[in-house]
C-alpha cells in the first residue's frame, strides 16, 4: 500500500521498518478526516440556512431505490438538466429546483437513491439528502417497475422512510419505466400465465390507498396525468397552509 516504506530500514533501538512513516501517515489521514468533518458541518449549517429560507414554499422530494429514474423525472418536471445516468449513486447530493405547475410554485428535491442495508458510515455522507426527505411536505416514491425485484425495492425504501420518521408523509407512488416492463421477467410460477402490467396495476390499487400512477419518463407516457396528480396534492397542501391565498387558483 505504501511503497515508500520499502526504503525505510530498521536498526538497533528502532521499532521496525517503516513504523515511524506509518504513524506519520496515520496522523495525516486523521487530520484529513477531521478537516472533512468540519467541512461537512459547515455545509450542513449552510443547508439548514437555505432550508429555513425556503420554508414558505411547498417542498416535494423524490425518493426511491437507486437507479429508478428520479433524476430523469426531476429533469422532466423542472425542465432542467440534472445529471441522470443509469448508474448506482448517480446522484450523491441533493438538487433542489423551483417548479411551477398551473401557477402553483413548489420546491422539488432530487435525492440519493436508497439501497438495502445502507452502511452506517455512509449515512453521515447523505445527511443533506435525508434532511430533505424528513422536511418534505410530499414524497414522490419512484419505482422501476421493469426491475424483477421492484417489490423488494419498495419494501427497502419504505423501511428507510420509516427509520427516518417519514413513512406517514403524503406520498405519491410513481411506477416508472413501463416501456421496459417485460411480463416474463416477473413470472415466478412458470406454470401460470406471466403477470401483466395491468394485472399488477389492479392488484396494487386494490391493496393500497395511497395514490399511484404508471409512467415512462423517457418516453413521456402518462406524464401529463402525473403532472395533474402532483398539482392536486401540492394545491391541497398550499390551500391548507395558506387558506386565504386565492390568487393562485
CSV table of C-alpha atoms in Angstrom, one decimal:
chain,number,residue,atom,x,y,z
A,1,UNK,CA,0.0,0.0,0.0
A,2,UNK,CA,2.8,2.4,1.0
A,3,UNK,CA,5.6,1.8,-1.4
A,4,UNK,CA,7.8,4.4,0.3
A,5,UNK,CA,8.0,2.1,3.3
A,6,UNK,CA,10.3,-0.2,1.3
A,7,UNK,CA,13.0,2.4,1.7
A,8,UNK,CA,12.7,2.5,5.4
A,9,UNK,CA,15.2,0.5,7.4
A,10,UNK,CA,15.2,-0.7,11.0
A,11,UNK,CA,18.1,-1.0,13.3
A,12,UNK,CA,19.1,-1.3,16.9
A,13,UNK,CA,16.8,0.7,19.1
A,14,UNK,CA,14.4,1.3,16.3
A,15,UNK,CA,10.8,0.0,16.3
A,16,UNK,CA,10.9,-1.7,12.9
A,17,UNK,CA,11.0,-0.8,9.2
A,18,UNK,CA,8.6,2.0,8.2
A,19,UNK,CA,6.8,2.2,11.5
A,20,UNK,CA,7.5,5.9,12.0
A,21,UNK,CA,6.3,6.6,8.5
A,22,UNK,CA,3.1,4.6,9.2
A,23,UNK,CA,2.5,6.8,12.3
A,24,UNK,CA,3.1,9.9,10.2
A,25,UNK,CA,0.7,8.8,7.5
A,26,UNK,CA,-1.9,7.8,10.1
A,27,UNK,CA,-1.7,11.3,11.7
A,28,UNK,CA,-2.1,12.9,8.2
A,29,UNK,CA,-5.1,10.8,7.5
A,30,UNK,CA,-6.7,11.6,10.8
A,31,UNK,CA,-6.1,15.3,10.2
A,32,UNK,CA,-7.7,15.0,6.8
A,33,UNK,CA,-10.8,13.2,8.2
A,34,UNK,CA,-11.1,15.9,10.9
A,35,UNK,CA,-10.9,18.6,8.2
A,36,UNK,CA,-13.5,16.9,6.1
A,37,UNK,CA,-15.8,16.6,9.1
A,38,UNK,CA,-15.6,20.3,9.8
A,39,UNK,CA,-16.4,21.0,6.1
A,40,UNK,CA,-19.4,18.7,6.4
A,41,UNK,CA,-20.6,20.6,9.5
A,42,UNK,CA,-20.2,23.9,7.6
A,43,UNK,CA,-22.2,22.5,4.6
A,44,UNK,CA,-24.9,21.3,7.0
A,45,UNK,CA,-25.2,24.8,8.5
A,46,UNK,CA,-25.4,26.3,5.0
A,47,UNK,CA,-28.1,23.8,4.0
A,48,UNK,CA,-30.0,24.5,7.2
A,49,UNK,CA,-30.0,28.2,6.4
A,50,UNK,CA,-31.1,27.5,2.9
A,51,UNK,CA,-34.0,25.3,4.1
A,52,UNK,CA,-35.2,27.9,6.5
A,53,UNK,CA,-35.2,30.5,3.7
A,54,UNK,CA,-37.3,28.1,1.6
A,55,UNK,CA,-39.9,27.2,4.2
A,56,UNK,CA,-42.6,29.4,2.7
A,57,UNK,CA,-42.8,27.2,-0.4
A,58,UNK,CA,-44.3,23.7,-0.5
A,59,UNK,CA,-41.5,21.1,-0.6
A,60,UNK,CA,-41.6,17.9,-2.6
A,61,UNK,CA,-38.9,15.2,-2.5
A,62,UNK,CA,-38.2,12.5,-5.0
A,63,UNK,CA,-37.3,9.3,-3.2
A,64,UNK,CA,-36.7,5.7,-4.3
A,65,UNK,CA,-34.3,2.9,-4.7
A,66,UNK,CA,-31.1,3.8,-6.6
A,67,UNK,CA,-31.2,3.9,-10.4
A,68,UNK,CA,-35.0,4.1,-10.8
A,69,UNK,CA,-35.2,7.3,-12.8
A,70,UNK,CA,-35.6,10.0,-10.2
A,71,UNK,CA,-33.2,12.5,-11.9
A,72,UNK,CA,-35.0,11.9,-15.3
A,73,UNK,CA,-38.3,12.8,-13.6
A,74,UNK,CA,-36.6,15.8,-12.0
A,75,UNK,CA,-35.4,17.0,-15.4
A,76,UNK,CA,-38.9,16.4,-16.9
A,77,UNK,CA,-40.7,18.4,-14.2
A,78,UNK,CA,-38.3,21.2,-13.8
A,79,UNK,CA,-37.1,21.3,-17.4
A,80,UNK,CA,-33.5,21.5,-16.1
A,81,UNK,CA,-30.5,19.3,-16.8
A,82,UNK,CA,-29.8,17.4,-13.5
A,83,UNK,CA,-27.2,14.7,-14.0
A,84,UNK,CA,-29.0,11.5,-14.9
A,85,UNK,CA,-27.2,8.2,-15.6
A,86,UNK,CA,-28.1,4.5,-15.4
A,87,UNK,CA,-25.6,4.0,-12.6
A,88,UNK,CA,-25.5,3.3,-8.9
A,89,UNK,CA,-25.5,6.5,-6.8
A,90,UNK,CA,-25.5,8.8,-9.9
A,91,UNK,CA,-26.9,11.5,-7.6
A,92,UNK,CA,-24.9,11.9,-4.4
A,93,UNK,CA,-26.1,15.3,-3.2
A,94,UNK,CA,-29.5,17.0,-3.0
A,95,UNK,CA,-30.5,19.0,-6.0
A,96,UNK,CA,-33.4,21.5,-5.5
A,97,UNK,CA,-35.3,23.2,-8.2
A,98,UNK,CA,-38.3,25.6,-8.1
A,99,UNK,CA,-41.2,24.2,-10.2
A,100,UNK,CA,-44.4,25.9,-11.1
A,101,UNK,CA,-47.5,23.9,-12.3
A,102,UNK,CA,-50.7,25.8,-13.0
A,103,UNK,CA,-49.4,28.9,-11.2
A,104,UNK,CA,-48.6,26.9,-8.0
A,105,UNK,CA,-44.9,27.1,-7.1
A,106,UNK,CA,-43.1,24.4,-5.1
A,107,UNK,CA,-39.6,23.2,-4.5
A,108,UNK,CA,-38.6,19.8,-5.9
A,109,UNK,CA,-35.6,17.9,-4.4
A,110,UNK,CA,-33.8,15.0,-6.2
A,111,UNK,CA,-32.2,12.8,-3.5
A,112,UNK,CA,-29.7,10.0,-3.4
A,113,UNK,CA,-31.1,6.6,-4.2
A,114,UNK,CA,-31.6,4.2,-1.2
A,115,UNK,CA,-30.1,0.8,-1.1
A,116,UNK,CA,-30.7,-2.3,1.0
A,117,UNK,CA,-28.8,-2.1,4.3
A,118,UNK,CA,-27.1,1.2,3.7
A,119,UNK,CA,-23.8,1.1,5.7
A,120,UNK,CA,-24.0,3.3,8.8
A,121,UNK,CA,-20.7,5.1,7.9
A,122,UNK,CA,-22.4,6.4,4.7
A,123,UNK,CA,-25.5,7.8,6.5
A,124,UNK,CA,-23.5,10.9,7.5
A,125,UNK,CA,-22.4,11.5,3.9
A,126,UNK,CA,-26.0,11.6,2.8
A,127,UNK,CA,-27.3,13.8,5.7
A,128,UNK,CA,-28.4,16.6,3.5
A,129,UNK,CA,-30.4,14.2,1.3
A,130,UNK,CA,-32.0,12.6,4.4
A,131,UNK,CA,-32.9,16.0,5.9
A,132,UNK,CA,-34.7,17.0,2.6
A,133,UNK,CA,-36.8,13.8,3.0
A,134,UNK,CA,-37.6,14.4,6.6
A,135,UNK,CA,-38.7,18.0,6.0
A,136,UNK,CA,-40.6,17.5,2.8
A,137,UNK,CA,-44.4,18.1,2.6
A,138,UNK,CA,-44.9,15.5,-0.1
A,139,UNK,CA,-42.8,12.5,-1.2
A,140,UNK,CA,-42.7,11.1,-4.7
A,141,UNK,CA,-41.7,7.4,-4.4
A,142,UNK,CA,-40.3,6.5,-7.8
A,143,UNK,CA,-40.2,2.7,-8.6
A,144,UNK,CA,-38.5,1.0,-11.5
A,145,UNK,CA,-41.4,-1.3,-12.4
A,146,UNK,CA,-39.3,-3.1,-15.0
A,147,UNK,CA,-36.9,-4.4,-12.4
A,148,UNK,CA,-37.6,-8.1,-11.5
A,149,UNK,CA,-37.2,-7.3,-7.7
A,150,UNK,CA,-39.0,-4.0,-7.7
A,151,UNK,CA,-41.4,-5.1,-4.9
A,152,UNK,CA,-38.4,-5.8,-2.6
A,153,UNK,CA,-37.0,-2.4,-3.5
A,154,UNK,CA,-40.3,-0.8,-2.5
A,155,UNK,CA,-40.0,-2.5,0.9
A,156,UNK,CA,-36.4,-1.3,1.3
A,157,UNK,CA,-37.4,2.3,0.6
A,158,UNK,CA,-40.4,2.1,2.9
A,159,UNK,CA,-38.2,0.7,5.7
A,160,UNK,CA,-35.7,3.5,5.2
A,161,UNK,CA,-38.5,6.1,5.3
A,162,UNK,CA,-39.8,4.5,8.5
A,163,UNK,CA,-36.4,4.8,10.1
A,164,UNK,CA,-36.3,8.5,9.1
A,165,UNK,CA,-39.7,9.1,10.6
A,166,UNK,CA,-41.1,10.0,7.1
A,167,UNK,CA,-43.3,7.0,6.3
A,168,UNK,CA,-46.5,8.8,7.2
A,169,UNK,CA,-46.0,11.7,4.9
A,170,UNK,CA,-48.2,12.3,1.9
A,171,UNK,CA,-46.8,10.1,-0.8
A,172,UNK,CA,-47.4,9.5,-4.5
A,173,UNK,CA,-46.0,6.3,-5.9
A,174,UNK,CA,-44.7,6.6,-9.4
A,175,UNK,CA,-44.1,3.3,-11.2
A,176,UNK,CA,-41.6,4.4,-13.9
A,177,UNK,CA,-40.1,2.6,-16.9
A,178,UNK,CA,-43.4,1.0,-18.0
A,179,UNK,CA,-41.9,0.9,-21.5
A,180,UNK,CA,-39.3,-1.5,-20.3
A,181,UNK,CA,-41.7,-3.8,-18.4
A,182,UNK,CA,-41.5,-7.5,-19.6
A,183,UNK,CA,-44.0,-9.9,-18.1
A,184,UNK,CA,-41.6,-12.9,-18.4
A,185,UNK,CA,-39.2,-11.1,-16.0
A,186,UNK,CA,-41.8,-11.2,-13.3
A,187,UNK,CA,-43.1,-14.7,-13.8
A,188,UNK,CA,-42.4,-16.6,-10.5
A,189,UNK,CA,-44.6,-19.6,-11.3
A,190,UNK,CA,-43.7,-20.9,-14.8
A,191,UNK,CA,-46.9,-23.0,-14.8
A,192,UNK,CA,-49.1,-19.8,-14.8
A,193,UNK,CA,-49.5,-17.0,-17.3
A,194,UNK,CA,-47.0,-14.2,-16.8
A,195,UNK,CA,-48.3,-11.3,-14.8
A,196,UNK,CA,-49.1,-8.3,-17.0
A,197,UNK,CA,-48.7,-4.6,-16.1
A,198,UNK,CA,-52.5,-4.3,-15.9
A,199,UNK,CA,-52.6,-7.2,-13.5
A,200,UNK,CA,-50.1,-5.6,-11.2
A,201,UNK,CA,-51.8,-2.2,-11.5
A,202,UNK,CA,-55.2,-3.6,-10.5
A,203,UNK,CA,-53.7,-5.6,-7.6
A,204,UNK,CA,-51.7,-2.7,-6.3
A,205,UNK,CA,-54.6,-0.3,-6.4
A,206,UNK,CA,-56.8,-2.8,-4.6
A,207,UNK,CA,-54.3,-3.3,-1.8
A,208,UNK,CA,-53.0,0.3,-1.3
A,209,UNK,CA,-54.9,3.5,-0.5
A,210,UNK,CA,-52.1,5.9,-1.5
A,211,UNK,CA,-52.2,7.5,-4.9
A,212,UNK,CA,-50.2,5.8,-7.7
A,213,UNK,CA,-49.5,6.3,-11.4
A,214,UNK,CA,-47.7,4.3,-14.1
A,215,UNK,CA,-45.5,6.3,-16.4
A,216,UNK,CA,-42.4,6.3,-18.7
A,217,UNK,CA,-40.4,9.4,-18.0
A,218,UNK,CA,-38.1,8.8,-21.0
A,219,UNK,CA,-41.0,8.1,-23.4
A,220,UNK,CA,-43.2,10.8,-21.9
A,221,UNK,CA,-46.0,8.3,-21.4
A,222,UNK,CA,-48.7,9.3,-18.9
A,223,UNK,CA,-46.5,12.3,-17.9
A,224,UNK,CA,-49.4,14.9,-18.2
A,225,UNK,CA,-51.5,12.7,-15.9
A,226,UNK,CA,-48.7,12.6,-13.4
A,227,UNK,CA,-48.3,16.4,-13.5
A,228,UNK,CA,-52.0,16.8,-12.8
A,229,UNK,CA,-51.9,14.4,-9.9
A,230,UNK,CA,-48.9,16.1,-8.4
A,231,UNK,CA,-50.6,19.5,-8.9
A,232,UNK,CA,-53.7,18.3,-7.0
A,233,UNK,CA,-51.6,17.3,-4.0
A,234,UNK,CA,-49.4,20.4,-4.0
A,235,UNK,CA,-52.5,22.5,-4.2
A,236,UNK,CA,-54.1,20.7,-1.2
A,237,UNK,CA,-51.0,21.4,1.0
A,238,UNK,CA,-50.8,25.0,-0.2
A,239,UNK,CA,-54.5,25.6,0.5
A,240,UNK,CA,-54.2,24.1,4.0
A,241,UNK,CA,-51.1,26.3,4.7
A,242,UNK,CA,-52.4,29.5,3.1
A,243,UNK,CA,-56.2,29.3,3.2
A,244,UNK,CA,-56.7,32.9,2.2
A,245,UNK,CA,-54.4,32.8,-0.8
A,246,UNK,CA,-56.9,32.5,-3.6
A,247,UNK,CA,-54.9,34.4,-6.2
A,248,UNK,CA,-53.1,31.3,-7.4
A,249,UNK,CA,-56.2,29.3,-8.4
